[in-house]
Amino acid sequence: MHKAPAAKITVPMTDPNVTIRTPRDPNTLSNYHNFLTTHTVAEFEIDFEKKVLNGGVELTFESLTDAEAKELVLDTSFLDVKDVKLDGKDVEWNLGERIEPYGAPLTVTLDKGVPKGESIKIAVKVSTTDKCTALQWMTPAQTSNKKHPYMFSQCQAIHARSVFPCQDTPDVKSTFEFKLRSPLPVLASGLPTGSHQYEAGKDDKAGTLLYTFEQRVPIPSYLFAVASGDIAAASIGPRSLINTGPEELLECQRELEGEMEPFMKAIHSIVKVPYQWTQYNCLILPPSFPYGGMENPVWTYATPSIISGDKQNIDVIAHELSHSWSGNLVSAGSWEHFWLNEGWTTYLERRIAGYLHGEEHRHFSAIIGWKALEDSIKNYGEDHEYTKLVIDLKGKDPDDAFSSIPYEKGFHALYAFELLLGKDKWDTFIPHYFDTFKFKSLDSYDFKACLIDFFAKDAEAAKKLDEFDWDKLFYTPGFPKKPEFDDTMVKTCYELASKWEARVSKKEASFAPKASDINGWVANQSVVFLERLQAISESFTPKDVQLLGETYGYTTTKNIEVLSRFLTVGLRAKAEETYQPTAELLGRIGRMKFVRPLFRLLEKVDRDLALKTFEKNRDFYHPICRQMVEKDLFGEEKK
Ligand code: BES
Ligand code: ZN
């Protein structure tokens, strides 16, 4: 299917040369082509007892059309909207019926249109509800020290609308002020400002402090973030804090101390555009955090599973830091072009690995990524819409399209340009791209135009780009062309896997596994080795699985990347000894990357245990994870 680029339309108004874009994001109900949010003030009390945020937002909008638009439509989802004011005065408003999966449009009716370029302020009083999909509320019993409650948000992709009414699209960027009241420390996606005013609690209720933050760099709604709980802080670099529970603080500090600045130096050498967010801090969340990391500005949110004690999983931080440019500074204008966020970020993350540890490490990461790509493509089917680089999300939920595909196909798109143009030339484009689109959102067609434009005067490069099949790149489902990878890091993993294959498939017992087989390996080499074995795991007897786990310490490893791969081999081999450890892991981590595939595999071999495990841990999981696993286990009907 060929999809036309987002058309520019001419608005019939006094100046015929002024054009605006049609909204290119199909996943918002807002009319952001008429009004544009420029500033957001979010003022909330964090109520741990009721498990709601209570307060309001004040949104400043700039009119984009010359007074034709008399309605302003905002996204909301499961919000309790109490009152709306326009420039401080009462105004007519209506919360419409829910339109799945996008929520209920909040329509504000203006008496008169707003001249182009002029601003209005809309203040909405609002509370979140127990159906909120962005927030997880934890009781003290659900936290590690069991002393205090905890809450955190996860707004990407379209969950900000269940925290506050907004134009919930990455095509709109707003500056933010946060005024958050809580009895416990608060973090938000801005720089902390000012002093905290204390307000005494009523009766036996705890008092609160006001925590204020500001974000002067315009950000899309999905980067709104808040967390509150028993959170302590320590320094891990000249512009970096680590925040986490007091009991976990030292361990986390040890893992990340001194790691940030080398990442910064590496990425600066590639993108050249300076870091815009002043501080780069990291919040390590409770284990139910549904992702590996989330690039919330100023504070990256990360799963505690990256703290493995051996610094072997901190590439997640290199990834989230890279988002400070790709995603946060330069943003995909809709989730259909999500590869511009994740593909670029994966590309930059691997460039950091190359810069710090050598090219073979960049390729090593790409090899691991290729396997993830294979798994995702297999999971959807090779012709599926979501296996394309640019996808059609009209009427769809972006969470359903989430997989390794935008990461890996996106990486391969950019790596292919690196190979096509030559690294030196390509590297001159990278800073130009980030400089051109900083503070803006773009789509794949803008990217294409920018690249072609940049090399227009270079005859050789221009010819190559002219002959390049862009439609194939954007719209072909399934696999991209597989480049040749440097296999320095994986050779020994493949060799050992072959020995195991000979042993289990061909029943050659001559190979006797011993712990020293993996001497000197980094954890990800075990990942590659185990992924090789996954392909032949049906030939494994339960005894083989046991031998594998015990010989190399995989049954007891603290490294979840390794453990989950080992359990995958076990589940595929139908080794019953791995069922319970899988259920146990599913009760102690809520990161979807592990939870979803492990549930799918466990369900195949022991549906009863899978369902029981899900029911047991239902409240432990974040609402997004719960919803996705529900879809995986029960299909769409039980949502
Ligand atoms: N932005 C993503 C996480 C995300 C994507 C949340 C889409 C919600 C919707 C984040 O940067 C990410 O990619 N995290 C990865 C880290 C990995 C690739 C190093 C993850 O969670 O595994
Ligand atoms: Zn990412």
XYZ file of C-alpha atoms and ligand atoms in Angstrom:
662
model
C 0.000 0.000 0.000
C 1.321 3.398 -0.848
C 0.560 6.084 1.619
C 0.691 9.697 0.594
C 2.774 12.042 2.685
C 0.791 14.176 5.142
C -0.672 16.805 2.865
C -0.220 20.488 3.445
C -3.503 22.282 3.205
C -4.111 25.912 2.576
C -6.436 27.459 5.070
C -8.840 29.903 3.464
C -7.887 33.105 5.185
C -6.560 36.538 4.515
C -3.026 35.452 3.738
C -3.272 32.787 1.011
C 0.376 31.845 1.433
C -0.013 30.683 4.983
C -0.354 26.950 5.165
C -0.846 24.559 8.005
C -0.609 20.812 8.176
C -3.529 18.469 8.455
C -3.208 16.589 11.708
C -0.900 13.715 10.961
C -1.502 11.866 14.202
C -4.568 9.584 13.993
C -4.287 8.571 17.647
C -5.560 11.787 19.175
C -9.107 13.117 19.278
C -7.840 16.653 19.803
C -8.076 19.327 17.101
C -4.467 20.308 17.401
C -4.427 21.693 13.882
C -6.663 24.527 15.132
C -5.122 25.186 18.516
C -1.672 24.358 19.778
C -0.707 23.893 23.428
C 2.266 26.099 24.222
C 2.375 25.908 28.017
C 0.979 23.530 30.622
C 0.740 24.068 34.368
C -0.088 20.832 36.168
C -1.137 21.283 39.786
C -2.018 18.112 41.661
C -2.287 16.716 45.125
C -1.073 13.129 45.254
C -3.668 11.307 47.332
C -2.288 7.907 48.322
C -5.382 6.998 50.289
C -7.800 7.440 47.419
C -5.141 6.514 44.856
C -5.882 9.549 42.723
C -4.287 12.744 41.551
C -6.572 15.608 42.375
C -6.183 19.116 41.023
C -6.083 20.582 37.599
C -4.216 21.833 34.607
C -3.995 25.227 33.030
C -3.288 24.979 29.329
C -2.250 27.857 27.118
C -3.235 27.493 23.472
C -2.179 29.436 20.460
C -4.758 29.727 17.722
C -3.497 28.404 14.392
C -6.438 29.433 12.262
C -7.968 32.806 11.836
C -10.962 32.575 14.135
C -12.788 29.808 12.255
C -12.454 27.234 14.967
C -15.034 27.722 17.710
C -14.387 24.450 19.445
C -11.383 23.161 21.243
C -11.201 19.396 21.666
C -8.892 17.699 24.167
C -8.052 14.072 24.871
C -9.153 12.532 28.139
C -9.352 8.940 29.238
C -11.158 7.772 32.370
C -10.850 11.250 33.901
C -13.253 12.870 36.292
C -13.600 16.354 34.777
C -15.162 18.760 37.266
C -14.944 22.203 35.804
C -13.570 24.121 32.838
C -12.763 27.815 32.677
C -11.745 29.936 29.717
C -9.473 32.830 30.639
C -10.826 32.617 34.185
C -14.518 32.623 33.174
C -17.191 29.958 32.915
C -17.441 28.332 29.527
C -19.596 25.683 27.882
C -17.951 22.255 27.867
C -18.902 18.660 27.305
C -17.250 15.326 27.963
C -18.227 13.063 25.063
C -18.791 9.320 24.914
C -15.717 7.085 24.998
C -14.294 6.179 21.616
C -12.104 3.094 21.950
C -9.165 3.005 22.252
C -8.786 6.787 22.428
C -10.936 7.883 25.339
C -13.548 10.594 25.722
C -13.140 13.924 23.900
C -13.496 17.012 26.072
C -15.045 19.726 23.931
C -14.887 23.360 25.005
C -17.214 25.642 23.054
C -15.879 29.150 22.540
C -18.319 32.054 21.968
C -16.081 33.458 19.349
C -13.081 32.319 17.335
C -9.560 33.293 18.276
C -7.467 35.290 15.798
C -4.452 33.435 14.514
C -1.417 33.801 16.765
C -3.448 34.877 19.810
C -3.578 32.775 22.941
C -6.268 31.552 25.297
C -6.022 29.831 28.654
C -8.153 26.864 29.553
C -8.184 25.692 33.167
C -9.602 22.250 33.866
C -10.309 20.907 37.347
C -9.849 17.193 37.256
C -9.192 13.997 39.187
C -7.820 10.732 37.946
C -9.953 7.635 38.527
C -9.321 4.004 39.427
C -9.415 3.191 35.700
C -6.393 5.390 35.007
C -4.014 3.503 32.719
C -0.943 5.673 33.315
C -0.529 5.466 37.051
C 0.422 2.626 39.280
C -0.415 2.995 42.957
C 1.301 0.724 45.413
C 0.402 0.091 49.040
C 3.242 0.043 51.591
C 3.019 -3.779 51.536
C 3.808 -3.753 47.821
C 7.045 -1.792 48.260
C 10.433 -3.165 49.185
C 10.728 -1.669 52.674
C 6.960 -1.914 53.274
C 6.962 1.466 55.000
C 5.310 3.884 52.607
C 3.039 3.886 49.595
C 4.435 4.594 46.132
C 3.087 5.871 42.852
C 4.522 6.451 39.408
C 3.368 7.314 35.917
C 4.096 5.839 32.503
C 2.485 7.994 29.820
C 3.986 6.763 26.558
C 2.288 6.177 24.196
C -1.232 7.576 24.776
C -1.716 7.406 28.538
C -1.069 11.062 29.442
C -4.740 11.641 28.638
C -5.673 9.480 31.609
C -3.761 11.845 33.932
C -4.851 15.235 32.588
C -6.777 16.623 29.611
C -4.346 17.479 26.855
C -3.544 17.315 23.188
C -2.130 13.861 23.639
C -0.013 13.694 20.538
C 3.757 13.769 20.063
C 3.105 16.343 17.344
C 2.467 19.035 19.970
C 5.159 20.337 22.306
C 4.565 22.420 25.385
C 6.669 23.839 28.184
C 5.578 22.644 31.627
C 5.294 23.718 35.221
C 4.617 21.098 37.854
C 3.149 21.919 41.278
C 2.746 18.641 43.091
C 1.728 18.152 46.689
C 2.582 14.929 48.468
C 3.400 13.544 51.913
C 6.408 11.828 50.265
C 9.235 13.007 47.982
C 8.176 13.766 44.397
C 9.984 13.716 41.055
C 8.653 15.049 37.769
C 9.983 15.498 34.236
C 11.411 18.947 34.872
C 14.128 20.649 36.880
C 13.303 21.153 40.569
C 12.532 24.783 41.440
C 11.881 26.855 44.523
C 11.245 25.940 48.104
C 8.613 23.575 49.408
C 5.695 24.979 51.387
C 4.418 22.682 54.110
C 0.726 22.116 54.645
C -0.315 20.300 57.807
C -2.562 17.282 57.366
C -6.082 17.179 58.682
C -6.823 14.887 61.650
C -4.526 11.888 61.375
C -3.733 12.510 57.717
C -0.077 13.173 56.937
C 0.902 16.695 55.973
C 2.239 17.522 52.528
C 5.015 19.482 50.894
C 4.669 21.297 47.622
C 7.198 20.093 45.055
C 7.707 22.315 42.048
C 9.498 21.665 38.773
C 9.753 23.365 35.460
C 10.462 22.131 31.980
C 11.545 24.966 29.749
C 12.268 22.784 26.757
C 8.947 22.120 25.021
C 7.978 18.465 25.378
C 5.155 16.283 24.082
C 2.523 15.080 26.569
C 3.880 11.532 26.669
C 6.991 12.843 28.430
C 4.954 14.105 31.365
C 6.085 12.054 34.338
C 5.606 11.949 38.076
C 6.688 9.575 40.817
C 6.299 9.813 44.570
C 7.301 7.534 47.395
C 10.097 6.796 49.832
C 12.712 7.981 47.352
C 16.288 8.838 48.295
C 19.039 10.381 46.175
C 22.767 9.994 45.642
C 25.228 11.450 43.181
C 26.486 9.376 40.242
C 28.170 12.130 38.252
C 28.632 15.891 37.976
C 25.148 16.426 36.548
C 23.543 13.184 37.589
C 21.630 11.814 40.542
C 20.401 8.341 41.147
C 17.045 8.149 42.911
C 15.553 5.015 44.382
C 14.358 3.472 47.654
C 16.749 4.094 50.585
C 17.542 0.382 50.942
C 18.487 0.059 47.275
C 20.367 3.325 46.982
C 23.933 2.171 47.564
C 23.630 -0.801 45.257
C 22.202 1.367 42.476
C 24.784 4.073 43.039
C 27.574 1.508 42.769
C 26.160 0.190 39.493
C 25.859 3.593 37.814
C 28.501 5.804 39.430
C 30.899 7.236 36.879
C 28.982 5.752 33.951
C 27.031 8.800 32.813
C 29.765 11.141 31.626
C 31.482 8.618 29.332
C 28.067 8.053 27.709
C 27.627 11.825 27.427
C 31.052 12.289 25.883
C 30.412 9.507 23.400
C 27.052 10.792 22.254
C 28.218 14.404 22.026
C 30.962 13.268 19.688
C 28.270 11.875 17.384
C 25.311 14.264 17.556
C 27.300 17.444 18.321
C 24.143 19.332 19.400
C 24.610 20.098 23.142
C 22.599 18.333 25.860
C 19.511 20.494 26.454
C 18.086 19.198 29.718
C 20.765 20.406 32.216
C 20.685 17.355 34.510
C 20.603 13.703 33.551
C 19.230 11.741 36.495
C 17.941 8.264 36.850
C 15.063 6.933 38.933
C 15.160 3.206 39.613
C 11.559 2.145 40.076
C 9.913 -0.749 41.862
C 10.035 -4.056 39.933
C 6.575 -3.621 38.443
C 7.842 -0.857 36.138
C 6.603 -2.170 32.778
C 9.583 -1.157 30.612
C 13.354 -1.451 30.761
C 13.634 2.281 30.701
C 11.616 5.360 29.885
C 13.272 8.512 28.668
C 11.381 10.997 30.840
C 13.312 14.268 30.611
C 15.658 15.102 33.496
C 14.808 11.745 35.155
C 15.087 8.579 33.108
C 12.877 5.933 34.692
C 14.367 2.456 34.781
C 13.507 -1.042 35.907
C 15.490 -2.392 38.864
C 16.343 -5.390 36.668
C 19.160 -3.340 35.096
C 20.927 -3.334 38.449
C 22.545 -6.736 38.135
C 25.639 -5.979 40.213
C 28.000 -6.398 37.264
C 27.229 -3.277 35.163
C 26.181 -5.620 32.373
C 22.785 -4.079 31.697
C 23.547 -0.384 31.773
C 23.250 -0.183 27.994
C 19.613 0.585 28.805
C 20.883 3.901 30.216
C 22.907 4.596 27.057
C 19.654 4.041 25.188
C 17.546 6.336 27.376
C 20.230 9.022 27.389
C 20.250 8.919 23.576
C 16.538 9.707 23.641
C 17.529 13.112 25.027
C 18.180 13.867 21.339
C 16.146 11.316 19.397
C 12.626 11.381 20.780
C 12.782 14.157 23.342
C 14.494 16.942 21.421
C 13.507 15.695 17.958
C 10.245 13.756 18.163
C 8.294 11.503 15.846
C 5.103 13.424 15.009
C 2.903 10.365 15.394
C 3.208 6.794 16.592
C 3.063 5.703 12.939
C 6.603 7.083 12.648
C 7.767 5.707 15.999
C 10.905 4.344 14.318
C 12.221 7.915 14.218
C 12.344 7.760 18.021
C 13.392 4.205 18.665
C 15.353 3.432 15.501
C 17.481 6.550 15.881
C 17.917 5.831 19.597
C 18.966 2.241 18.964
C 21.364 3.514 16.322
C 22.871 6.080 18.734
C 22.998 3.596 21.615
C 25.056 1.284 19.394
C 27.285 4.125 18.260
C 27.979 4.803 21.952
C 28.908 1.125 22.410
C 31.207 1.366 19.388
C 32.830 4.560 20.655
C 33.412 3.260 24.180
C 34.178 -0.417 23.598
C 34.975 -0.864 19.904
C 33.093 -1.659 16.696
C 32.767 -5.316 17.572
C 30.546 -4.312 20.489
C 28.323 -2.241 18.238
C 27.897 -5.263 15.996
C 27.399 -7.528 18.973
C 24.425 -5.428 20.048
C 23.088 -5.430 16.465
C 23.313 -9.230 16.355
C 21.283 -9.491 19.552
C 18.843 -6.998 18.051
C 18.442 -9.081 14.895
C 17.240 -12.014 16.985
C 14.700 -9.738 18.706
C 13.576 -8.612 15.263
C 13.138 -12.209 14.128
C 11.053 -12.998 17.200
C 8.831 -9.955 16.714
C 8.282 -10.606 13.017
C 7.454 -14.235 13.736
C 5.042 -13.165 16.421
C 3.069 -10.831 14.119
C 3.537 -12.808 10.879
C 5.767 -11.642 8.007
C 3.053 -9.713 6.164
C 1.605 -7.932 9.136
C 1.127 -4.165 8.968
C 3.105 -3.736 12.181
C 6.187 -5.286 10.609
C 6.538 -2.222 8.349
C 8.775 0.698 9.214
C 5.957 3.210 8.766
C 2.690 1.736 9.977
C -0.988 2.547 9.680
C -2.420 3.155 13.149
C -5.773 4.648 12.217
C -8.290 3.356 14.761
C -5.606 1.312 16.488
C -3.962 1.330 19.897
C -0.238 2.162 19.588
C 0.505 -0.187 22.509
C -0.604 -3.102 20.299
C 1.998 -2.162 17.706
C 4.828 -2.020 20.231
C 7.607 -4.491 19.479
C 11.288 -4.638 18.564
C 10.416 -3.865 14.943
C 10.592 -0.038 15.027
C 13.817 -0.368 17.031
C 15.523 -2.834 14.763
C 14.088 -1.956 11.355
C 14.726 1.661 12.308
C 18.304 0.849 13.222
C 18.784 -1.007 9.940
C 17.332 1.872 7.933
C 19.907 4.248 9.414
C 22.736 1.758 9.276
C 21.901 1.173 5.611
C 22.339 4.917 4.958
C 25.644 4.789 6.802
C 26.779 1.995 4.469
C 25.294 3.580 1.353
C 26.823 7.028 1.837
C 29.935 5.986 3.725
C 30.376 6.638 7.443
C 32.217 9.952 7.066
C 29.521 11.547 4.956
C 26.679 10.064 6.960
C 28.253 11.416 10.130
C 28.015 14.958 8.798
C 24.274 14.497 8.402
C 23.627 13.395 11.999
C 24.275 16.813 13.644
C 22.398 18.516 10.798
C 19.345 16.332 11.395
C 19.256 17.034 15.142
C 19.907 20.709 14.647
C 17.212 21.030 11.984
C 14.445 19.347 13.957
C 15.375 20.276 17.533
C 12.297 21.338 19.546
C 10.123 20.018 16.707
C 8.284 16.893 15.621
C 8.699 15.272 12.232
C 7.552 12.306 10.172
C 9.334 9.920 7.839
C 8.729 12.199 4.844
C 10.408 15.112 6.606
C 13.327 12.834 7.363
C 13.548 11.811 3.701
C 13.366 15.425 2.481
C 16.004 16.514 4.996
C 18.424 13.777 3.959
C 17.958 14.400 0.235
C 18.281 18.144 0.736
C 21.425 17.874 2.773
C 23.247 15.912 0.063
C 21.736 17.769 -2.899
C 25.036 19.406 -3.792
C 27.057 16.236 -3.446
C 26.563 14.616 -6.864
C 27.652 11.149 -5.814
C 25.522 11.004 -2.661
C 22.582 12.689 -4.395
C 22.587 10.041 -7.105
C 22.563 7.258 -4.543
C 19.667 8.822 -2.674
C 17.813 9.448 -5.902
C 18.052 5.786 -6.821
C 17.101 4.715 -3.326
C 13.756 2.900 -3.059
C 12.045 4.893 -0.303
C 8.664 3.191 -0.630
C 10.339 -0.148 -0.132
C 12.044 1.169 2.980
C 8.867 2.616 4.471
C 6.201 0.103 3.485
C 7.676 -3.351 2.921
C 6.571 -5.717 5.662
C 8.886 -8.349 7.107
C 12.643 -8.424 7.205
C 15.000 -5.719 5.983
C 18.147 -6.803 4.158
C 20.495 -8.438 6.643
C 23.902 -6.768 6.564
C 27.101 -8.569 7.389
C 27.885 -8.284 11.059
C 31.279 -8.428 12.684
C 31.037 -11.749 14.535
C 34.085 -11.335 16.816
C 31.968 -11.381 19.972
C 29.619 -14.188 19.016
C 31.930 -16.787 17.495
C 32.582 -18.599 20.746
C 28.866 -18.478 21.601
C 27.983 -20.130 18.302
C 30.728 -22.702 18.738
C 29.531 -23.699 22.160
C 25.944 -23.830 20.901
C 27.059 -26.198 18.117
C 28.643 -28.507 20.664
C 25.394 -28.584 22.592
C 23.472 -29.145 19.416
C 25.655 -32.128 18.612
C 25.040 -33.437 22.077
C 21.269 -33.020 22.235
C 20.186 -33.390 18.609
C 22.595 -35.898 17.272
C 22.899 -37.630 20.592
C 26.664 -37.333 20.592
C 27.636 -37.511 24.217
C 31.310 -36.857 23.561
C 30.983 -33.217 24.566
C 30.999 -32.876 28.331
C 29.904 -29.364 29.360
C 31.894 -27.645 32.100
C 31.687 -24.255 33.776
C 34.893 -23.086 32.101
C 33.177 -23.273 28.668
C 31.994 -19.749 29.269
C 35.081 -18.384 31.011
C 35.659 -14.730 30.178
C 32.213 -14.219 28.696
C 30.159 -11.105 29.264
C 26.527 -11.760 30.188
C 25.258 -10.940 26.714
C 27.400 -13.704 25.257
C 25.343 -16.103 27.344
C 22.276 -14.382 25.897
C 23.483 -15.072 22.348
C 24.418 -18.655 23.224
C 21.029 -19.342 24.821
C 19.171 -17.740 21.933
C 20.983 -20.111 19.584
C 19.819 -23.001 21.735
C 16.222 -21.775 21.638
C 16.003 -22.872 18.013
C 16.836 -26.442 18.965
C 15.319 -26.502 22.421
C 12.673 -29.052 21.400
C 15.499 -31.588 21.245
C 16.500 -30.882 24.842
C 15.461 -33.410 27.458
C 14.633 -32.024 30.912
C 17.968 -33.506 32.014
C 19.810 -31.523 29.336
C 18.101 -28.353 30.513
C 19.103 -29.074 34.073
C 22.697 -29.719 33.037
C 22.754 -26.490 31.042
C 21.388 -24.454 33.941
C 23.603 -25.936 36.597
C 26.845 -26.044 34.624
C 26.797 -22.372 33.709
C 24.948 -21.023 36.753
C 21.933 -19.976 34.663
C 19.409 -21.343 37.149
C 20.658 -18.955 39.821
C 21.863 -15.977 37.778
C 20.921 -12.474 38.941
C 21.029 -11.292 35.361
C 17.458 -11.332 34.139
C 18.413 -11.127 30.453
C 20.245 -14.427 30.910
C 17.684 -16.032 33.211
C 14.749 -15.274 30.917
C 16.593 -16.808 27.923
C 17.429 -19.890 29.945
C 13.813 -20.296 31.061
C 12.740 -19.899 27.442
C 14.896 -22.870 26.486
C 13.422 -24.833 29.386
C 9.814 -23.984 28.564
C 10.284 -24.831 24.902
C 11.873 -28.107 25.929
C 8.850 -28.725 28.180
C 11.198 -29.189 31.117
C 8.787 -29.075 34.024
C 11.545 -28.024 36.414
C 11.502 -24.604 34.750
C 7.745 -23.959 35.094
C 7.812 -22.957 38.744
C 10.924 -20.765 38.432
C 9.171 -19.040 35.513
C 6.086 -18.435 37.653
C 8.363 -17.153 40.395
C 10.107 -14.728 38.023
C 6.713 -13.535 36.777
C 5.894 -12.634 40.370
C 8.964 -10.545 40.910
C 9.306 -8.540 37.696
C 6.715 -6.596 35.733
C 8.874 -5.612 32.773
C 6.826 -6.496 29.698
C 9.847 -7.489 27.642
C 10.121 -10.562 29.888
C 6.605 -10.928 31.222
C 4.761 -11.146 27.908
C 6.908 -13.766 26.131
C 7.253 -15.842 29.304
C 3.490 -15.856 29.846
C 2.967 -16.862 26.222
C 5.392 -19.766 26.593
C 4.142 -20.850 30.004
C 0.587 -20.770 28.735
C 1.503 -23.193 25.962
C 2.916 -25.784 28.343
C 0.780 -25.230 31.443
C -2.166 -22.881 30.876
C -3.459 -23.495 34.343
C -0.235 -22.355 35.977
C -0.064 -19.365 33.625
C -3.576 -18.239 34.546
C -2.995 -18.802 38.248
C 0.269 -16.867 38.083
C -1.472 -14.004 36.332
C -4.319 -13.866 38.842
C -1.893 -14.013 41.746
C 0.160 -11.112 40.422
C -2.588 -9.064 38.786
C -2.236 -6.227 41.327
C 1.517 -6.334 41.192
C 1.567 -5.497 37.467
C 1.274 -1.994 36.103
C -2.129 -1.379 34.419
C -0.516 -1.343 30.943
C 1.228 -4.656 31.543
C -1.918 -6.164 33.034
C -3.901 -5.120 29.984
C -1.354 -6.482 27.517
C -0.977 -9.841 29.283
C -4.761 -10.083 29.467
C -4.917 -9.602 25.713
C -2.176 -12.210 25.233
C -3.834 -14.789 27.465
C -7.506 -14.213 26.761
C -7.566 -12.408 23.426
C -9.295 -9.075 22.815
C -12.629 -10.038 24.397
C -11.536 -9.594 28.024
C -10.212 -6.087 28.062
N 10.514 4.753 25.084
C 10.826 3.399 25.313
C 9.816 2.689 26.163
C 8.408 2.762 25.637
C 8.132 2.627 24.293
C 7.364 2.940 26.506
C 6.817 2.697 23.840
C 6.070 3.004 26.047
C 5.785 2.882 24.711
C 12.207 3.246 25.940
O 13.136 4.168 25.499
C 12.757 1.916 25.527
O 12.953 1.730 24.373
N 13.004 1.044 26.478
C 13.589 -0.239 26.214
C 15.059 -0.166 26.522
C 15.944 -0.964 25.641
C 15.674 -0.877 24.182
C 17.396 -0.654 25.930
C 12.901 -1.275 27.073
O 11.991 -0.910 27.813
O 13.245 -2.435 27.005
Zn 13.693 3.776 23.503
